[in-house]
Amino acid sequence: MKERTIKLGLCKGRHNIQGVQEYIFENILDPTNLKYMHDKALETINKYSSDVDYLYLYLYVTGLTVATTSVINAVLYHNRTYKNRVILTLYHYNKDTDTYYPQQILG
């Protein structure tokens, strides 16, 4: 069984996250364009999951709830449609400690 773990940020340019080089969304011009956000999130998920059985996706949430929801919906769609499985964990920022803490969503 082949697995991969990937750390991604949600929206580039909103926060500097140590150890995160890639983001699902480079920019979001229209937060009401749900189809674009779903398609972009699904494209990213497919990119990293196409050659593995399990993808552990650690997503660093950088605001914009609609974008986070779009990623969750894309993971749900992916897991229903394809044989491989995405396990999603959100990482939220704690301003008091300047660290991120996990919340497993799907898996």
PDB file of C-alpha atoms in Angstrom:
ATOM      1  CA  MET A   1       0.000   0.000   0.000  1.00  0.00           C
ATOM      2  CA  LYS A   2       1.479   3.329  -1.079  1.00  0.00           C
ATOM      3  CA  GLU A   3       1.002   6.484   0.997  1.00  0.00           C
ATOM      4  CA  ARG A   4       2.000  10.133   0.748  1.00  0.00           C
ATOM      5  CA  THR A   5       1.844  13.024   3.202  1.00  0.00           C
ATOM      6  CA  ILE A   6       1.645  16.571   1.893  1.00  0.00           C
ATOM      7  CA  LYS A   7       1.482  19.922   3.686  1.00  0.00           C
ATOM      8  CA  LEU A   8      -0.335  22.665   1.806  1.00  0.00           C
ATOM      9  CA  GLY A   9      -1.508  26.138   2.662  1.00  0.00           C
ATOM     10  CA  LEU A  10      -5.000  27.193   1.723  1.00  0.00           C
ATOM     11  CA  CYS A  11      -4.504  30.686   0.220  1.00  0.00           C
ATOM     12  CA  LYS A  12      -1.107  32.040  -0.771  1.00  0.00           C
ATOM     13  CA  GLY A  13      -0.097  35.411   0.566  1.00  0.00           C
ATOM     14  CA  ARG A  14      -2.351  35.493   3.592  1.00  0.00           C
ATOM     15  CA  HIS A  15       0.135  34.096   6.137  1.00  0.00           C
ATOM     16  CA  ASN A  16       3.763  32.952   6.099  1.00  0.00           C
ATOM     17  CA  ILE A  17       3.661  29.327   7.229  1.00  0.00           C
ATOM     18  CA  GLN A  18       6.969  27.709   8.093  1.00  0.00           C
ATOM     19  CA  GLY A  19       7.553  24.535   6.098  1.00  0.00           C
ATOM     20  CA  VAL A  20       4.735  25.188   3.609  1.00  0.00           C
ATOM     21  CA  GLN A  21       5.836  25.928   0.064  1.00  0.00           C
ATOM     22  CA  GLU A  22       2.664  25.233  -1.900  1.00  0.00           C
ATOM     23  CA  TYR A  23      -0.885  26.484  -1.664  1.00  0.00           C
ATOM     24  CA  ILE A  24      -4.118  25.207  -3.133  1.00  0.00           C
ATOM     25  CA  PHE A  25      -5.159  28.689  -4.164  1.00  0.00           C
ATOM     26  CA  GLU A  26      -2.589  31.114  -5.536  1.00  0.00           C
ATOM     27  CA  ASN A  27      -5.286  33.764  -5.450  1.00  0.00           C
ATOM     28  CA  ILE A  28      -9.036  33.904  -5.301  1.00  0.00           C
ATOM     29  CA  LEU A  29     -10.420  36.682  -7.408  1.00  0.00           C
ATOM     30  CA  ASP A  30     -14.075  35.926  -6.732  1.00  0.00           C
ATOM     31  CA  PRO A  31     -15.006  34.106  -3.503  1.00  0.00           C
ATOM     32  CA  THR A  32     -18.510  33.499  -4.873  1.00  0.00           C
ATOM     33  CA  ASN A  33     -17.135  31.346  -7.711  1.00  0.00           C
ATOM     34  CA  LEU A  34     -17.659  28.023  -5.955  1.00  0.00           C
ATOM     35  CA  LYS A  35     -17.142  25.972  -9.108  1.00  0.00           C
ATOM     36  CA  TYR A  36     -13.666  27.436  -9.633  1.00  0.00           C
ATOM     37  CA  MET A  37     -12.671  26.748  -6.025  1.00  0.00           C
ATOM     38  CA  HIS A  38     -14.028  23.187  -6.119  1.00  0.00           C
ATOM     39  CA  ASP A  39     -12.302  22.442  -9.433  1.00  0.00           C
ATOM     40  CA  LYS A  40      -8.983  23.931  -8.279  1.00  0.00           C
ATOM     41  CA  ALA A  41      -9.073  22.008  -4.987  1.00  0.00           C
ATOM     42  CA  LEU A  42      -9.931  18.768  -6.808  1.00  0.00           C
ATOM     43  CA  GLU A  43      -7.138  19.357  -9.340  1.00  0.00           C
ATOM     44  CA  THR A  44      -4.638  19.744  -6.490  1.00  0.00           C
ATOM     45  CA  ILE A  45      -5.909  16.650  -4.678  1.00  0.00           C
ATOM     46  CA  ASN A  46      -5.711  14.605  -7.884  1.00  0.00           C
ATOM     47  CA  LYS A  47      -2.162  15.839  -8.501  1.00  0.00           C
ATOM     48  CA  TYR A  48      -0.903  14.395  -5.226  1.00  0.00           C
ATOM     49  CA  SER A  49      -3.128  11.321  -4.946  1.00  0.00           C
ATOM     50  CA  SER A  50      -3.011   9.827  -8.431  1.00  0.00           C
ATOM     51  CA  ASP A  51      -0.211   7.351  -7.690  1.00  0.00           C
ATOM     52  CA  VAL A  52      -0.963   6.466  -4.044  1.00  0.00           C
ATOM     53  CA  ASP A  53      -3.596   4.535  -2.131  1.00  0.00           C
ATOM     54  CA  TYR A  54      -3.738   7.032   0.731  1.00  0.00           C
ATOM     55  CA  LEU A  55      -2.985  10.736   0.734  1.00  0.00           C
ATOM     56  CA  TYR A  56      -2.576  12.418   4.113  1.00  0.00           C
ATOM     57  CA  LEU A  57      -3.362  16.056   3.386  1.00  0.00           C
ATOM     58  CA  TYR A  58      -2.350  18.540   6.077  1.00  0.00           C
ATOM     59  CA  LEU A  59      -4.056  21.794   5.144  1.00  0.00           C
ATOM     60  CA  TYR A  60      -2.964  24.987   6.866  1.00  0.00           C
ATOM     61  CA  VAL A  61      -6.065  27.159   7.013  1.00  0.00           C
ATOM     62  CA  THR A  62      -5.313  30.788   6.199  1.00  0.00           C
ATOM     63  CA  GLY A  63      -8.782  32.261   6.390  1.00  0.00           C
ATOM     64  CA  LEU A  64     -11.581  32.457   3.834  1.00  0.00           C
ATOM     65  CA  THR A  65     -14.093  29.914   5.086  1.00  0.00           C
ATOM     66  CA  VAL A  66     -15.596  29.389   1.638  1.00  0.00           C
ATOM     67  CA  ALA A  67     -12.206  28.188   0.348  1.00  0.00           C
ATOM     68  CA  THR A  68     -11.819  25.757   3.265  1.00  0.00           C
ATOM     69  CA  THR A  69     -15.319  24.420   2.636  1.00  0.00           C
ATOM     70  CA  SER A  70     -14.490  23.996  -1.048  1.00  0.00           C
ATOM     71  CA  VAL A  71     -11.480  21.832  -0.168  1.00  0.00           C
ATOM     72  CA  ILE A  72     -13.550  19.700   2.211  1.00  0.00           C
ATOM     73  CA  ASN A  73     -16.186  19.208  -0.498  1.00  0.00           C
ATOM     74  CA  ALA A  74     -13.509  18.333  -3.066  1.00  0.00           C
ATOM     75  CA  VAL A  75     -12.045  15.707  -0.712  1.00  0.00           C
ATOM     76  CA  LEU A  76     -15.504  14.226  -0.149  1.00  0.00           C
ATOM     77  CA  TYR A  77     -16.104  14.111  -3.897  1.00  0.00           C
ATOM     78  CA  HIS A  78     -12.686  12.573  -4.537  1.00  0.00           C
ATOM     79  CA  ASN A  79     -13.158   9.874  -1.901  1.00  0.00           C
ATOM     80  CA  ARG A  80     -16.547   8.915  -3.372  1.00  0.00           C
ATOM     81  CA  THR A  81     -15.270   8.883  -6.947  1.00  0.00           C
ATOM     82  CA  TYR A  82     -11.782   7.354  -6.862  1.00  0.00           C
ATOM     83  CA  LYS A  83     -10.303   4.245  -5.308  1.00  0.00           C
ATOM     84  CA  ASN A  84      -7.625   6.097  -3.386  1.00  0.00           C
ATOM     85  CA  ARG A  85      -8.443   7.797  -0.121  1.00  0.00           C
ATOM     86  CA  VAL A  86      -7.628  11.294   1.120  1.00  0.00           C
ATOM     87  CA  ILE A  87      -7.332  11.835   4.868  1.00  0.00           C
ATOM     88  CA  LEU A  88      -7.744  15.541   5.591  1.00  0.00           C
ATOM     89  CA  THR A  89      -6.426  17.325   8.666  1.00  0.00           C
ATOM     90  CA  LEU A  90      -6.887  21.065   9.045  1.00  0.00           C
ATOM     91  CA  TYR A  91      -4.268  23.090  10.874  1.00  0.00           C
ATOM     92  CA  HIS A  92      -5.551  26.235  12.597  1.00  0.00           C
ATOM     93  CA  TYR A  93      -3.436  29.145  13.786  1.00  0.00           C
ATOM     94  CA  ASN A  94      -3.126  29.874  17.511  1.00  0.00           C
ATOM     95  CA  LYS A  95      -2.120  33.524  17.843  1.00  0.00           C
ATOM     96  CA  ASP A  96      -1.256  33.120  21.547  1.00  0.00           C
ATOM     97  CA  THR A  97       1.441  30.523  20.865  1.00  0.00           C
ATOM     98  CA  ASP A  98       2.232  31.439  17.237  1.00  0.00           C
ATOM     99  CA  THR A  99       1.748  27.788  16.270  1.00  0.00           C
ATOM    100  CA  TYR A 100      -0.752  25.671  14.383  1.00  0.00           C
ATOM    101  CA  TYR A 101      -2.862  22.909  15.912  1.00  0.00           C
ATOM    102  CA  PRO A 102      -4.548  20.003  14.072  1.00  0.00           C
ATOM    103  CA  GLN A 103      -8.200  19.103  13.585  1.00  0.00           C
ATOM    104  CA  GLN A 104      -8.796  15.877  11.692  1.00  0.00           C
ATOM    105  CA  ILE A 105     -11.782  16.278   9.410  1.00  0.00           C
ATOM    106  CA  LEU A 106     -11.919  13.227   7.149  1.00  0.00           C
ATOM    107  CA  GLY A 107     -10.174   9.954   7.578  1.00  0.00           C
TER     108      GLY A 107
END
